[in-house]
Each structure stands twice: as C-alpha cells, then as structure tokens.
PDB file of C-alpha atoms in Angstrom:
ATOM      1  CA  ASP A   3     140.603  81.642  99.980  1.00  0.00           C
ATOM      2  CA  ALA A   4     137.462  83.641 100.703  1.00  0.00           C
ATOM      3  CA  GLY A   5     134.367  82.746  98.787  1.00  0.00           C
ATOM      4  CA  VAL A   6     131.662  85.257  97.918  1.00  0.00           C
ATOM      5  CA  THR A   7     131.114  87.798 100.666  1.00  0.00           C
ATOM      6  CA  GLN A   8     127.872  89.728 101.032  1.00  0.00           C
ATOM      7  CA  SER A   9     127.007  92.558 103.372  1.00  0.00           C
ATOM      8  CA  PRO A  10     125.029  93.212 105.403  1.00  0.00           C
ATOM      9  CA  THR A  11     123.635  89.818 106.392  1.00  0.00           C
ATOM     10  CA  HIS A  12     120.330  91.253 107.570  1.00  0.00           C
ATOM     11  CA  LEU A  13     118.589  94.552 106.951  1.00  0.00           C
ATOM     12  CA  ILE A  14     115.257  96.106 107.868  1.00  0.00           C
ATOM     13  CA  LYS A  15     113.972  99.023 105.820  1.00  0.00           C
ATOM     14  CA  THR A  16     110.780 101.025 105.641  1.00  0.00           C
ATOM     15  CA  ARG A  17     108.557 101.072 102.567  1.00  0.00           C
ATOM     16  CA  GLY A  18     109.647 103.830 100.182  1.00  0.00           C
ATOM     17  CA  GLN A  19     113.263 103.853 101.337  1.00  0.00           C
ATOM     18  CA  GLN A  20     116.300 102.951  99.289  1.00  0.00           C
ATOM     19  CA  VAL A  21     118.783 100.161 100.019  1.00  0.00           C
ATOM     20  CA  THR A  22     122.273  99.197  98.850  1.00  0.00           C
ATOM     21  CA  LEU A  23     123.580  95.666  99.125  1.00  0.00           C
ATOM     22  CA  ARG A  24     127.211  94.745  98.574  1.00  0.00           C
ATOM     23  CA  CYS A  25     129.045  91.751  97.179  1.00  0.00           C
ATOM     24  CA  SER A  26     132.699  90.780  96.905  1.00  0.00           C
ATOM     25  CA  PRO A  27     133.257  87.961  94.442  1.00  0.00           C
ATOM     26  CA  LYS A  28     135.387  84.918  94.976  1.00  0.00           C
ATOM     27  CA  SER A  29     139.070  85.500  94.299  1.00  0.00           C
ATOM     28  CA  GLY A  30     139.778  85.023  90.612  1.00  0.00           C
ATOM     29  CA  HIS A  31     136.178  85.644  89.531  1.00  0.00           C
ATOM     30  CA  ASP A  32     135.281  88.600  87.328  1.00  0.00           C
ATOM     31  CA  THR A  33     131.513  88.292  86.875  1.00  0.00           C
ATOM     32  CA  VAL A  34     128.800  88.996  89.432  1.00  0.00           C
ATOM     33  CA  SER A  35     125.123  88.028  89.226  1.00  0.00           C
ATOM     34  CA  TRP A  36     122.352  89.059  91.588  1.00  0.00           C
ATOM     35  CA  TYR A  37     119.293  87.015  92.516  1.00  0.00           C
ATOM     36  CA  GLN A  38     116.175  87.571  94.597  1.00  0.00           C
ATOM     37  CA  GLN A  39     114.858  84.556  96.513  1.00  0.00           C
ATOM     38  CA  ALA A  40     111.448  84.913  98.125  1.00  0.00           C
ATOM     39  CA  LEU A  41     110.459  82.461 100.819  1.00  0.00           C
ATOM     40  CA  GLY A  42     109.698  79.041  99.365  1.00  0.00           C
ATOM     41  CA  GLN A  43     110.727  80.064  95.864  1.00  0.00           C
ATOM     42  CA  GLY A  44     113.711  79.532  93.643  1.00  0.00           C
ATOM     43  CA  PRO A  45     116.155  82.382  93.054  1.00  0.00           C
ATOM     44  CA  GLN A  46     114.994  84.891  90.458  1.00  0.00           C
ATOM     45  CA  PHE A  47     117.695  86.385  88.241  1.00  0.00           C
ATOM     46  CA  ILE A  48     117.978  90.165  88.567  1.00  0.00           C
ATOM     47  CA  PHE A  49     121.045  91.009  86.474  1.00  0.00           C
ATOM     48  CA  GLN A  50     124.651  90.164  85.747  1.00  0.00           C
ATOM     49  CA  TYR A  51     127.705  92.431  85.617  1.00  0.00           C
ATOM     50  CA  TYR A  52     130.919  91.887  83.741  1.00  0.00           C
ATOM     51  CA  GLU A  53     133.603  94.458  82.931  1.00  0.00           C
ATOM     52  CA  GLU A  54     131.619  97.028  84.937  1.00  0.00           C
ATOM     53  CA  GLU A  55     128.627  96.777  82.624  1.00  0.00           C
ATOM     54  CA  GLU A  56     125.230  95.157  82.954  1.00  0.00           C
ATOM     55  CA  ARG A  57     125.323  92.246  80.521  1.00  0.00           C
ATOM     56  CA  GLN A  58     122.050  90.465  81.159  1.00  0.00           C
ATOM     57  CA  ARG A  59     118.877  91.430  82.981  1.00  0.00           C
ATOM     58  CA  GLY A  60     115.929  89.482  84.287  1.00  0.00           C
ATOM     59  CA  ASN A  61     112.350  90.662  84.573  1.00  0.00           C
ATOM     60  CA  PHE A  62     112.842  93.285  87.279  1.00  0.00           C
ATOM     61  CA  PRO A  63     111.763  96.949  87.217  1.00  0.00           C
ATOM     62  CA  ASP A  64     114.157  99.857  86.898  1.00  0.00           C
ATOM     63  CA  ARG A  65     113.950 100.365  90.669  1.00  0.00           C
ATOM     64  CA  PHE A  66     116.589  97.643  90.746  1.00  0.00           C
ATOM     65  CA  SER A  67     119.963  98.890  89.595  1.00  0.00           C
ATOM     66  CA  GLY A  68     123.529  97.858  90.082  1.00  0.00           C
ATOM     67  CA  HIS A  69     127.139  98.661  89.693  1.00  0.00           C
ATOM     68  CA  GLN A  70     130.405  96.789  89.331  1.00  0.00           C
ATOM     69  CA  PHE A  71     133.685  98.306  90.417  1.00  0.00           C
ATOM     70  CA  PRO A  72     137.156  97.844  88.884  1.00  0.00           C
ATOM     71  CA  ASN A  73     138.017  95.320  91.632  1.00  0.00           C
ATOM     72  CA  TYR A  74     134.989  93.227  90.451  1.00  0.00           C
ATOM     73  CA  SER A  75     132.942  93.882  93.597  1.00  0.00           C
ATOM     74  CA  SER A  76     129.349  94.872  93.029  1.00  0.00           C
ATOM     75  CA  GLU A  77     126.417  96.717  94.544  1.00  0.00           C
ATOM     76  CA  LEU A  78     122.696  96.170  94.160  1.00  0.00           C
ATOM     77  CA  ASN A  79     120.503  99.218  94.708  1.00  0.00           C
ATOM     78  CA  VAL A  80     116.764  99.110  95.164  1.00  0.00           C
ATOM     79  CA  ASN A  81     114.773 102.345  95.211  1.00  0.00           C
ATOM     80  CA  ALA A  82     111.258 103.036  96.486  1.00  0.00           C
ATOM     81  CA  LEU A  83     111.106  99.791  98.428  1.00  0.00           C
ATOM     82  CA  LEU A  84     107.876  97.820  98.428  1.00  0.00           C
ATOM     83  CA  LEU A  85     106.741  95.234 100.940  1.00  0.00           C
ATOM     84  CA  GLY A  86     107.117  92.650  98.169  1.00  0.00           C
ATOM     85  CA  ASP A  87     110.838  93.365  97.942  1.00  0.00           C
ATOM     86  CA  SER A  88     111.316  91.481 101.207  1.00  0.00           C
ATOM     87  CA  ALA A  89     113.476  88.500 100.285  1.00  0.00           C
ATOM     88  CA  LEU A  90     116.898  86.929 100.459  1.00  0.00           C
ATOM     89  CA  TYR A  91     119.207  88.614  97.969  1.00  0.00           C
ATOM     90  CA  LEU A  92     121.942  86.371  96.683  1.00  0.00           C
ATOM     91  CA  CYS A  93     125.112  87.271  94.865  1.00  0.00           C
ATOM     92  CA  ALA A  94     126.910  84.749  92.682  1.00  0.00           C
ATOM     93  CA  SER A  95     130.305  85.106  91.086  1.00  0.00           C
ATOM     94  CA  SER A  96     131.907  83.303  88.181  1.00  0.00           C
ATOM     95  CA  SER A  97     134.818  83.647  85.830  1.00  0.00           C
ATOM     96  CA  VAL A  98     134.782  84.474  82.158  1.00  0.00           C
ATOM     97  CA  LEU A  99     138.442  85.153  81.593  1.00  0.00           C
ATOM     98  CA  GLY A 100     139.607  82.327  83.830  1.00  0.00           C
ATOM     99  CA  GLY A 101     137.425  79.736  82.195  1.00  0.00           C
ATOM    100  CA  PHE A 102     133.996  78.757  83.398  1.00  0.00           C
ATOM    101  CA  SER A 103     133.945  76.659  86.555  1.00  0.00           C
ATOM    102  CA  GLY A 104     130.449  77.278  87.762  1.00  0.00           C
ATOM    103  CA  TYR A 105     128.843  79.868  89.963  1.00  0.00           C
ATOM    104  CA  THR A 106     129.754  80.432  93.590  1.00  0.00           C
ATOM    105  CA  PHE A 107     126.996  81.878  95.753  1.00  0.00           C
ATOM    106  CA  GLY A 108     127.258  83.992  98.852  1.00  0.00           C
ATOM    107  CA  SER A 109     125.096  83.382 101.901  1.00  0.00           C
ATOM    108  CA  GLY A 110     122.865  86.300 101.005  1.00  0.00           C
ATOM    109  CA  THR A 111     121.402  89.429 102.544  1.00  0.00           C
ATOM    110  CA  ARG A 112     118.012  89.037 104.199  1.00  0.00           C
ATOM    111  CA  LEU A 113     116.016  92.214 103.452  1.00  0.00           C
ATOM    112  CA  THR A 114     112.826  92.893 105.336  1.00  0.00           C
ATOM    113  CA  VAL A 115     110.651  95.816 104.250  1.00  0.00           C
ATOM    114  CA  VAL A 116     108.136  97.019 106.819  1.00  0.00           C
TER     115      VAL A 116
ATOM    116  CA  GLY B  22     104.475  79.366  82.616  1.00  0.00           C
ATOM    117  CA  GLU B  23     107.842  78.883  84.262  1.00  0.00           C
ATOM    118  CA  ASP B  24     110.883  78.061  82.120  1.00  0.00           C
ATOM    119  CA  VAL B  25     112.121  75.452  84.583  1.00  0.00           C
ATOM    120  CA  GLU B  26     109.803  73.117  86.469  1.00  0.00           C
ATOM    121  CA  GLN B  27     110.453  70.653  89.257  1.00  0.00           C
ATOM    122  CA  SER B  28     108.314  68.584  91.565  1.00  0.00           C
ATOM    123  CA  LEU B  29     108.261  70.160  95.019  1.00  0.00           C
ATOM    124  CA  PHE B  30     108.889  67.191  97.310  1.00  0.00           C
ATOM    125  CA  LEU B  31     110.701  63.848  97.328  1.00  0.00           C
ATOM    126  CA  SER B  32     110.946  61.467 100.257  1.00  0.00           C
ATOM    127  CA  VAL B  33     113.364  58.525 100.270  1.00  0.00           C
ATOM    128  CA  ARG B  34     114.757  56.027 102.720  1.00  0.00           C
ATOM    129  CA  GLU B  35     118.391  56.266 103.762  1.00  0.00           C
ATOM    130  CA  GLY B  36     120.566  54.112 101.487  1.00  0.00           C
ATOM    131  CA  ASP B  37     118.160  54.227  98.555  1.00  0.00           C
ATOM    132  CA  SER B  38     118.758  56.198  95.369  1.00  0.00           C
ATOM    133  CA  SER B  39     117.046  59.552  94.876  1.00  0.00           C
ATOM    134  CA  VAL B  40     116.047  60.843  91.479  1.00  0.00           C
ATOM    135  CA  ILE B  41     115.104  64.498  91.157  1.00  0.00           C
ATOM    136  CA  ASN B  42     113.573  65.549  87.853  1.00  0.00           C
ATOM    137  CA  CYS B  43     113.431  68.837  86.016  1.00  0.00           C
ATOM    138  CA  THR B  44     111.915  69.996  82.729  1.00  0.00           C
ATOM    139  CA  TYR B  45     112.651  73.179  80.845  1.00  0.00           C
ATOM    140  CA  THR B  46     111.196  74.976  77.882  1.00  0.00           C
ATOM    141  CA  ASP B  47     114.031  77.041  76.408  1.00  0.00           C
ATOM    142  CA  SER B  48     116.973  75.224  74.788  1.00  0.00           C
ATOM    143  CA  SER B  49     119.107  78.271  74.198  1.00  0.00           C
ATOM    144  CA  SER B  50     121.362  78.006  77.223  1.00  0.00           C
ATOM    145  CA  THR B  51     124.595  76.045  77.016  1.00  0.00           C
ATOM    146  CA  TYR B  52     124.692  75.006  80.655  1.00  0.00           C
ATOM    147  CA  LEU B  53     122.265  73.255  82.984  1.00  0.00           C
ATOM    148  CA  TYR B  54     122.975  73.101  86.711  1.00  0.00           C
ATOM    149  CA  TRP B  55     122.027  71.393  89.919  1.00  0.00           C
ATOM    150  CA  TYR B  56     122.351  73.320  93.189  1.00  0.00           C
ATOM    151  CA  LYS B  57     121.815  72.300  96.789  1.00  0.00           C
ATOM    152  CA  GLN B  58     120.499  74.650  99.476  1.00  0.00           C
ATOM    153  CA  GLU B  59     120.517  73.689 103.128  1.00  0.00           C
ATOM    154  CA  PRO B  60     118.403  75.622 105.669  1.00  0.00           C
ATOM    155  CA  GLY B  61     119.747  79.118 106.271  1.00  0.00           C
ATOM    156  CA  ALA B  62     122.539  78.690 103.766  1.00  0.00           C
ATOM    157  CA  GLY B  63     123.343  79.941 100.291  1.00  0.00           C
ATOM    158  CA  LEU B  64     123.325  77.758  97.216  1.00  0.00           C
ATOM    159  CA  GLN B  65     126.034  75.203  96.599  1.00  0.00           C
ATOM    160  CA  LEU B  66     126.758  74.206  93.017  1.00  0.00           C
ATOM    161  CA  LEU B  67     126.664  70.407  92.901  1.00  0.00           C
ATOM    162  CA  THR B  68     127.310  69.785  89.245  1.00  0.00           C
ATOM    163  CA  TYR B  69     126.630  71.124  85.782  1.00  0.00           C
ATOM    164  CA  ILE B  70     126.311  69.644  82.336  1.00  0.00           C
ATOM    165  CA  PHE B  71     126.900  71.062  78.892  1.00  0.00           C
ATOM    166  CA  SER B  72     123.962  70.899  76.529  1.00  0.00           C
ATOM    167  CA  ASN B  73     125.954  68.716  74.118  1.00  0.00           C
ATOM    168  CA  MET B  74     126.331  65.978  76.752  1.00  0.00           C
ATOM    169  CA  ASP B  75     123.893  63.218  77.665  1.00  0.00           C
ATOM    170  CA  MET B  76     125.310  62.153  80.984  1.00  0.00           C
ATOM    171  CA  LYS B  77     127.761  63.247  83.639  1.00  0.00           C
ATOM    172  CA  GLN B  78     128.837  61.268  86.673  1.00  0.00           C
ATOM    173  CA  ASP B  79     130.571  62.649  89.737  1.00  0.00           C
ATOM    174  CA  GLN B  80     130.942  60.243  92.661  1.00  0.00           C
ATOM    175  CA  ARG B  81     127.412  59.596  93.990  1.00  0.00           C
ATOM    176  CA  LEU B  82     125.839  62.042  91.555  1.00  0.00           C
ATOM    177  CA  THR B  83     124.656  61.189  88.040  1.00  0.00           C
ATOM    178  CA  VAL B  84     123.123  63.791  85.751  1.00  0.00           C
ATOM    179  CA  LEU B  85     121.107  62.716  82.731  1.00  0.00           C
ATOM    180  CA  LEU B  86     120.053  65.118  80.002  1.00  0.00           C
ATOM    181  CA  ASN B  87     117.381  64.270  77.449  1.00  0.00           C
ATOM    182  CA  LYS B  88     117.531  67.141  74.980  1.00  0.00           C
ATOM    183  CA  LYS B  89     114.647  65.869  72.883  1.00  0.00           C
ATOM    184  CA  ASP B  90     112.274  65.877  75.848  1.00  0.00           C
ATOM    185  CA  LYS B  91     114.018  68.866  77.549  1.00  0.00           C
ATOM    186  CA  HIS B  92     114.349  66.792  80.682  1.00  0.00           C
ATOM    187  CA  LEU B  93     117.164  66.858  83.209  1.00  0.00           C
ATOM    188  CA  SER B  94     117.541  64.523  86.172  1.00  0.00           C
ATOM    189  CA  LEU B  95     119.842  64.217  89.161  1.00  0.00           C
ATOM    190  CA  ARG B  96     120.380  60.799  90.700  1.00  0.00           C
ATOM    191  CA  ILE B  97     121.943  60.565  94.143  1.00  0.00           C
ATOM    192  CA  ALA B  98     123.168  57.069  94.937  1.00  0.00           C
ATOM    193  CA  ASP B  99     123.167  55.727  98.514  1.00  0.00           C
ATOM    194  CA  THR B 100     121.246  58.753  99.815  1.00  0.00           C
ATOM    195  CA  GLN B 101     122.226  59.855 103.322  1.00  0.00           C
ATOM    196  CA  THR B 102     120.418  61.988 105.900  1.00  0.00           C
ATOM    197  CA  GLY B 103     122.967  64.726 105.177  1.00  0.00           C
ATOM    198  CA  ASP B 104     121.578  64.908 101.645  1.00  0.00           C
ATOM    199  CA  SER B 105     118.321  66.325 103.006  1.00  0.00           C
ATOM    200  CA  ALA B 106     118.040  69.782 101.452  1.00  0.00           C
ATOM    201  CA  ILE B 107     116.358  71.687  98.643  1.00  0.00           C
ATOM    202  CA  TYR B 108     117.722  70.902  95.187  1.00  0.00           C
ATOM    203  CA  PHE B 109     117.419  73.459  92.420  1.00  0.00           C
ATOM    204  CA  CYS B 110     117.649  72.831  88.722  1.00  0.00           C
ATOM    205  CA  ALA B 111     118.797  75.824  86.661  1.00  0.00           C
ATOM    206  CA  ARG B 112     119.060  76.508  82.947  1.00  0.00           C
ATOM    207  CA  GLY B 113     121.520  79.338  82.550  1.00  0.00           C
ATOM    208  CA  PRO B 114     120.423  82.007  85.051  1.00  0.00           C
ATOM    209  CA  THR B 115     116.837  80.644  85.388  1.00  0.00           C
ATOM    210  CA  PHE B 116     116.044  78.492  88.416  1.00  0.00           C
ATOM    211  CA  GLY B 117     113.221  76.119  89.166  1.00  0.00           C
ATOM    212  CA  ARG B 118     111.292  76.372  92.437  1.00  0.00           C
ATOM    213  CA  GLY B 119     113.346  73.606  94.010  1.00  0.00           C
ATOM    214  CA  THR B 120     112.663  70.048  95.161  1.00  0.00           C
ATOM    215  CA  SER B 121     112.720  69.430  98.889  1.00  0.00           C
ATOM    216  CA  LEU B 122     114.455  66.087  99.481  1.00  0.00           C
ATOM    217  CA  ILE B 123     113.647  64.405 102.779  1.00  0.00           C
ATOM    218  CA  VAL B 124     115.738  61.395 103.741  1.00  0.00           C
ATOM    219  CA  HIS B 125     114.390  59.237 106.546  1.00  0.00           C
ATOM    220  CA  PRO B 126     116.048  56.335 108.349  1.00  0.00           C
TER     221      PRO B 126
END
C-alpha cells in the first residue's frame, strides 16, 4: 500500500519562474494539505484541500495556489518565485470520510530558487 | 509570537527517559500531535491526543496534556540511539520549530 507520493523530489528554478508540485495521497485518504519547511524550521501550513476545494489556508500570499483532482491527488503552484521560496515542500494526506487516523506525510519536494 | 513553542535541543543518555515539552496559545483545535523527522526524511506521525484527554500511552510513548496551562509533553521511555531525531509538536495544522533529541551512549 503506497503512502503519500510527491514529485519531483528535487527541483531548481530561476527567480520569477513558476513551479508545479504534485502529490498523490495515501490510498483511502481524501484530504490533502501542503506545508513549506525552510531549513531548521517547522513545517508552515500553506493550505488544505478536500472535495476539490480549498478548505483552510495559512498565511501565504496568493502566489501560492493549489488544486485537487477527482482522484484526490493535488498540485501546488507557486508563481513569480522568490529566493525565499526555497524550501522543502511537504504534502500530507488524511481521511475525513474514512474517519480520522492522523496525517501521513510524503518525503517532500526540495525546491531551490536561484 | 508563535502559536506553538518548543525548546530546540534535548540531550539524554541511552536508556534514560526523554521528556519533550511544548506550549501553545490557541485552544481551538481538537487535536494535538507529535511527529518525528529523521534526517532527509518526511514527518512520521508518532501519536496524537484529543483535547478532551489528559493522557495517552502507546508503548514507550506517553503524552500528557495540561489544558489549563496549554502544555503538551511527550515522554519516551528507555530512549535508544534510534530515537535521535527532530520531534515536532503540532496543534491542528500549526507546527512548532521542533526539538532536536540527541541520544548518546
């Protein structure tokens, strides 16, 4: 049973570019949350998707947007990249309909903006 | 200030108990969590506690919740070198900065 899968694992982008990160939730999970983890910091909550809608959002600018597909997979898009966007981006999945059993995290996408 | 605060480092001897502490400011969330992150890896959910509970025990792990003081702790009994990692406390979707646990022989 696959856990949370994120792609790509590493990415290098130039300042001002746009990036799309992808996440496939654990089988049986219907909710996806995205986090940004800078070096030496705890994960910062970006937003959460359930039923293809953004349900909760953290303190991130509109440059950060997302999408959830009917198969529960999700994308995180970041526009107009800044050097400060360099971080590990983590996806976590959980279940609402199946009863809460905690969050399962993927291994993350390491984004470097140069 | 941050919603969730933790001390940054804890060093213990192998076989001793470790206690990692966390304080939070907002009581609105139903769940509080402890996660473990090893170098180069994602986060692993260790345990969680409902806000209407005071204590939860799971093998070597004991979670204590003091709602009055908004204080959460994680006790690891018989700490092993494999327990060396960063431990994050989280209230709902909000994480602390993590406590780096170093276990030495």
